[in-house]
Tab-separated table of C-alpha atoms in Angstrom:
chain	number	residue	atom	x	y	z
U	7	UNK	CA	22.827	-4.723	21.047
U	8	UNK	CA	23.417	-5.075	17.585
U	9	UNK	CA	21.076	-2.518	14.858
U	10	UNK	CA	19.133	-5.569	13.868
U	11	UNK	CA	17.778	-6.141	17.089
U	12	UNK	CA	17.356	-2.478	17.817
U	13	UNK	CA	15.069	-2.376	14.775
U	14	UNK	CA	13.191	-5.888	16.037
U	15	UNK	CA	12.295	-4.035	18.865
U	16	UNK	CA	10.913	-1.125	17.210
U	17	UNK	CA	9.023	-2.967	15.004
U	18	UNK	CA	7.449	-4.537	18.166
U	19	UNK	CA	6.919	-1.743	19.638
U	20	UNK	CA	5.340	-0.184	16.464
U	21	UNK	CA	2.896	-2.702	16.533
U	22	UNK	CA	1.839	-2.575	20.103
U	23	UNK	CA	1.690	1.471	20.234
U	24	UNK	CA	0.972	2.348	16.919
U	25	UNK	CA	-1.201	-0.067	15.692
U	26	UNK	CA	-2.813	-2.555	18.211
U	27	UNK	CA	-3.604	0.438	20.107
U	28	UNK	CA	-4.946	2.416	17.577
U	29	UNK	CA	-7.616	-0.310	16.491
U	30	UNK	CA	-5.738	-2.631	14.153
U	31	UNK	CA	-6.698	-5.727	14.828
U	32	UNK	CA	-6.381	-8.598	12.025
U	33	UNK	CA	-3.851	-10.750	13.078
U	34	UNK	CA	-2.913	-11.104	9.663
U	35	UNK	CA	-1.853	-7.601	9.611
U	36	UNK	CA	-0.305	-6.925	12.543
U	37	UNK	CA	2.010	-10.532	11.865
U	38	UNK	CA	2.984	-9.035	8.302
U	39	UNK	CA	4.049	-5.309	10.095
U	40	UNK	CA	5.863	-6.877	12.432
U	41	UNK	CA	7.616	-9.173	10.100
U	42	UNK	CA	8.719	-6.377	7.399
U	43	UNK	CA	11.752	-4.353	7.789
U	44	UNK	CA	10.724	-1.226	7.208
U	45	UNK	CA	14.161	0.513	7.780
U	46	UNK	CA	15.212	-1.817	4.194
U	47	UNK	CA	12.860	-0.027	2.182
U	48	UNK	CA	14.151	3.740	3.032
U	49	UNK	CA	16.972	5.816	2.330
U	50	UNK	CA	20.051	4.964	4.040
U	51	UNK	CA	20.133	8.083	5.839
U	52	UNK	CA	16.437	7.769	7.152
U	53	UNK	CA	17.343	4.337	9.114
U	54	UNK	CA	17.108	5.950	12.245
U	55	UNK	CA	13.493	7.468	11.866
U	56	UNK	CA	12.620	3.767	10.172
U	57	UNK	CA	10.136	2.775	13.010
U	58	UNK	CA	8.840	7.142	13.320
U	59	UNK	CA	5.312	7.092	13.412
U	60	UNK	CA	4.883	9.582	10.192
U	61	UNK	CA	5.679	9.324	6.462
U	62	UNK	CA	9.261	9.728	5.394
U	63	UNK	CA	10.688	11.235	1.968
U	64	UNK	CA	11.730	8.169	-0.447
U	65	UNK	CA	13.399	10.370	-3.270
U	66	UNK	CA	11.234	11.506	-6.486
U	67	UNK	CA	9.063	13.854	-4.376
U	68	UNK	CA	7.260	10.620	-2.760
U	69	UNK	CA	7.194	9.145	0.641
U	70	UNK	CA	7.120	5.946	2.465
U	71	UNK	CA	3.727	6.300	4.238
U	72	UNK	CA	3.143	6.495	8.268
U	73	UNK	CA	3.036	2.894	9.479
U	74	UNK	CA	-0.336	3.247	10.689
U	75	UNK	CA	-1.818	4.280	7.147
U	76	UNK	CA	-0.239	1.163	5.813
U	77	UNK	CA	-2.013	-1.428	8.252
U	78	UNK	CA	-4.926	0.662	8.153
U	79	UNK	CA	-5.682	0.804	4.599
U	80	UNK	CA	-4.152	-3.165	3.982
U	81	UNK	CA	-7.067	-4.198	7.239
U	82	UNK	CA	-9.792	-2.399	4.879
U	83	UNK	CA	-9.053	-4.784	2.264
U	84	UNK	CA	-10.277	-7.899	4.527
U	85	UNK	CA	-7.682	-10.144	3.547
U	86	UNK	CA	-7.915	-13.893	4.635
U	87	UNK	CA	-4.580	-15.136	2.874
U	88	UNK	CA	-3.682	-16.417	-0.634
U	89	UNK	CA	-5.630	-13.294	-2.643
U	90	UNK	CA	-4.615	-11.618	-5.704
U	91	UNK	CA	-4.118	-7.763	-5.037
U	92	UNK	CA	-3.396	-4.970	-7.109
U	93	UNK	CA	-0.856	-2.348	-5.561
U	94	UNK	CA	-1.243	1.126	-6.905
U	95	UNK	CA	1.656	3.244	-6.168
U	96	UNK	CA	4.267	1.063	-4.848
U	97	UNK	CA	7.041	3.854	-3.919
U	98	UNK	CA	9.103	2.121	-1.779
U	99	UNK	CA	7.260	-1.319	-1.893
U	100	UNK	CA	7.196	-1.564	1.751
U	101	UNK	CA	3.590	-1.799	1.686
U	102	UNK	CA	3.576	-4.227	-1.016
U	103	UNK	CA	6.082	-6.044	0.824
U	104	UNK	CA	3.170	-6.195	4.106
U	105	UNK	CA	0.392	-7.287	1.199
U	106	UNK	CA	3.051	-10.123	0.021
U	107	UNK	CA	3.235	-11.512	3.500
U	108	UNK	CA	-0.842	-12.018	3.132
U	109	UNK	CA	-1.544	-12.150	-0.014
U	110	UNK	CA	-0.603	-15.435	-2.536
U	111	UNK	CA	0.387	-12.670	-5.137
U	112	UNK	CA	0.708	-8.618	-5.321
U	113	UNK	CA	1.218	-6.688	-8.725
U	114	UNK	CA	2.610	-3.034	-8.226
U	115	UNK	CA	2.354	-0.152	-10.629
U	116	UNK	CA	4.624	2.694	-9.961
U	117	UNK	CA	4.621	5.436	-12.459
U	118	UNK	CA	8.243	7.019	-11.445
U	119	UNK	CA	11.106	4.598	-13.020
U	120	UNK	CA	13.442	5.067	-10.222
U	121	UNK	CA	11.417	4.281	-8.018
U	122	UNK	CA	10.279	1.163	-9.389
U	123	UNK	CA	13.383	-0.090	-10.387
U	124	UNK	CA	15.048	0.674	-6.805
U	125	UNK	CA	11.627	-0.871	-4.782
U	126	UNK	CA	11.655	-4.052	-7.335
U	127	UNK	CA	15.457	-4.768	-6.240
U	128	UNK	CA	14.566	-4.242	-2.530
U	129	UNK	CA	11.185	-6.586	-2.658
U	130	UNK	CA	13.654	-9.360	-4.511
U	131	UNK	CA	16.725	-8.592	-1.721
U	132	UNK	CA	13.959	-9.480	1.029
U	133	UNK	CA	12.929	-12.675	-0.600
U	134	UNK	CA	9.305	-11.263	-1.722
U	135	UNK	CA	9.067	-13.209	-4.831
U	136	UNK	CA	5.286	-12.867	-5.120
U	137	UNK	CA	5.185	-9.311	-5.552
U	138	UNK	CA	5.715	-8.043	-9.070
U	139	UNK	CA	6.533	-4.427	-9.603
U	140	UNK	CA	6.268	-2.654	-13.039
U	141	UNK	CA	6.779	1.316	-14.006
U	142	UNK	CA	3.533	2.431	-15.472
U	143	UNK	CA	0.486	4.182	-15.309
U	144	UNK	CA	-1.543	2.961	-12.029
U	145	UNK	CA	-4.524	4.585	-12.713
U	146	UNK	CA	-5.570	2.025	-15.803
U	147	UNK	CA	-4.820	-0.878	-13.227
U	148	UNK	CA	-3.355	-4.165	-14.716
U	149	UNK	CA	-5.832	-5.479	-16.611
U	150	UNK	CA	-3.903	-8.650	-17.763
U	151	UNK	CA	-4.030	-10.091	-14.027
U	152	UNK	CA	-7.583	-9.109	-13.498
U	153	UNK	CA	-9.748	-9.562	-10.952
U	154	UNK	CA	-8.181	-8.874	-8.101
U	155	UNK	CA	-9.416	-9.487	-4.925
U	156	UNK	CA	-8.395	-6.146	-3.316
U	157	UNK	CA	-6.933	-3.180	-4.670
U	158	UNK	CA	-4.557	-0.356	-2.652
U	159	UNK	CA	-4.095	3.028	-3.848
U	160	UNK	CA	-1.148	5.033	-2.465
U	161	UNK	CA	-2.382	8.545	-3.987
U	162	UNK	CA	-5.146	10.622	-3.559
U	163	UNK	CA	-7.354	10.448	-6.558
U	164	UNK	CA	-9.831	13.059	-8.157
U	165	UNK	CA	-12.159	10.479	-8.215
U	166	UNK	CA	-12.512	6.699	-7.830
U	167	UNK	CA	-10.850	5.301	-11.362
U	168	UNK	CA	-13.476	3.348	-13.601
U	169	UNK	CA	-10.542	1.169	-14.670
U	170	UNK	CA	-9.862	-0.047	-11.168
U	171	UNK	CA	-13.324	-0.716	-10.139
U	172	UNK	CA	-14.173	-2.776	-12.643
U	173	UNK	CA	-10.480	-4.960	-12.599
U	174	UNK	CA	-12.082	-5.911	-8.992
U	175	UNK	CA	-13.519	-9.195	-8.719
U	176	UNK	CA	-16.899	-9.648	-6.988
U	177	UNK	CA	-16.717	-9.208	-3.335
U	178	UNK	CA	-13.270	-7.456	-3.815
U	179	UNK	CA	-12.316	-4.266	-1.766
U	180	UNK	CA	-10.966	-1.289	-3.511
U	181	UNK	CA	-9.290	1.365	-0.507
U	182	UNK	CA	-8.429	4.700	-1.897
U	183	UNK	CA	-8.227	8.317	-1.033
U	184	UNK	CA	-10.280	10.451	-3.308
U	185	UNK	CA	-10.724	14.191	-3.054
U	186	UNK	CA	-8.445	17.676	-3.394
U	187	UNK	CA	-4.969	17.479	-5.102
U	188	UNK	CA	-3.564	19.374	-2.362
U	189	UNK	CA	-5.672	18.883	0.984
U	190	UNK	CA	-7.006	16.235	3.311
U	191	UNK	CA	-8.749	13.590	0.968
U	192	UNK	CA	-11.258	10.994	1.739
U	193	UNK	CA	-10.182	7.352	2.331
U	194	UNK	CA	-13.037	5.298	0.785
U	195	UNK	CA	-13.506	1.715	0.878
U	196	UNK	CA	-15.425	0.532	-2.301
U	197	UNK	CA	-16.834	-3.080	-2.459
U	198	UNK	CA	-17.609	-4.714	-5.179
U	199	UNK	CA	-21.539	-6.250	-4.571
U	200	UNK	CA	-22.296	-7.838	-8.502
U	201	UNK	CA	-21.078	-7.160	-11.943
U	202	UNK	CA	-22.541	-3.461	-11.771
U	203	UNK	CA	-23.455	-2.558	-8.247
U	204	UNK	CA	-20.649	-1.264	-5.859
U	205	UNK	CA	-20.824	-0.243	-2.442
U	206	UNK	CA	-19.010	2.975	-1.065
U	207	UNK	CA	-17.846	3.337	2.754
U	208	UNK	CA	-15.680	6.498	4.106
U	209	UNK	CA	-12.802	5.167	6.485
U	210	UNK	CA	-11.455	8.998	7.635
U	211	UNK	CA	-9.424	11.623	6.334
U	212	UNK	CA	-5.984	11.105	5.269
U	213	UNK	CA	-3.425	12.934	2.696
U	214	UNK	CA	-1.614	11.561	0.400
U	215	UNK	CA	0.703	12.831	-2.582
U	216	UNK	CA	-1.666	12.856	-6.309
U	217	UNK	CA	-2.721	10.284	-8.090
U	218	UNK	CA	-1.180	11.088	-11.468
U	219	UNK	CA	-2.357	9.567	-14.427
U	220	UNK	CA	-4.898	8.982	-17.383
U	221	UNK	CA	-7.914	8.449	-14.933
U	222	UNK	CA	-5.945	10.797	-11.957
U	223	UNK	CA	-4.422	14.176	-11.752
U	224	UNK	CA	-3.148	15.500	-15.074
């Protein structure tokens, strides 16, 4: 068996244990985690834990979140195909990379340069030409490809940034984690109901690095 297959059938397997059988259940989602190669978007030496159902070190002091976060927090969105989404903390871009294979088009804000330099080359090497990736402040959003149908934020935040809330369009889903810098956070699902009404829903703990930036972590 060559590693390419032995990957495939992780992947599969990824998605039956770690997923389906946890609760995911939009086909959307579990087609676009079985279709990314997540052992592409990790360090070379990682391959082997590609498929490990945790996070895994990326360089820069970030991670490649667990598998399960991923299709959790991309389901919350409620995705139907051919949205615009904003990607906040694109690290790798393996998770952009899943909202590319739903989405019509993903914009990705990484604040560390490496980072978003290395996960831009990786996204174009794997034919993702509908996810853009720029180094900047995530926290302010992208304002010049507002609204956006669903934002994803891959840091746990202080609180829920005005900027991003109101770059969703109505209807929109906004899935973050907001609470303590250094412990379990709060993933929160915020909907968009009219121009100034929102709608907050709490999916679970998780933990996630800070959100750094002008409306994050200092």
């Amino acid at each position: 068996m060559n590693q390419d297959n032995g990957f495939e059938l992780q992947r599969a397997s990824m998605v039956d244990y770690q997923l389906r059988a946890r609760g995911i259940g939009s086909p959307l989602v579990l087609e676009a985690m079985g279709r990314v190669p997540r052992e592409r978007f990790i360090p070379e030496r990682m391959k082997d834990c590609a498929y490990d159902d945790g996070p895994l070190p990326i360089g820069a002091g970030q991670t490649i979140s667990q598998p399960y976060i991923v299709a959790l927090m991309t389901e919350a969105l409620d995705l139907e195909g051919g949205e615009r989404v904003l990607d906040i903390g694109t690290g790798s871009g393996y998770a952009a990379a899943v909202l590319g294979c739903i989405a019509s088009e993903v914009f990705s804000i990484e604040r560390v340069r490496e980072l978003a330099d290395r996960a831009a080359r990786t996204l174009a090497a794997e034919g993702f030409d509908n996810v853009r990736v720029r180094c900047g402040d995530g926290t302010i959003g992208w304002s010049e490809h507002q609204p956006f149908d669903g934002i994803i934020v891959a840091a746990g935040a202080p609180a829920v940034p005005d900027s991003l809330k109101h770059q969703l369009a109505v209807g929109g889903h906004l899935v973050i984690p907001v609470g303590s810098e250094h412990s379990v956070q709060s993933l929160e699902r915020i909907t968009r109901l009219t121009e100034n009404e929102f709608r907050t829903e709490d999916l679970g703990a998780v933990r996630f690095v800070p959100l750094i930036g002008e409306q994050g972590w200092s």
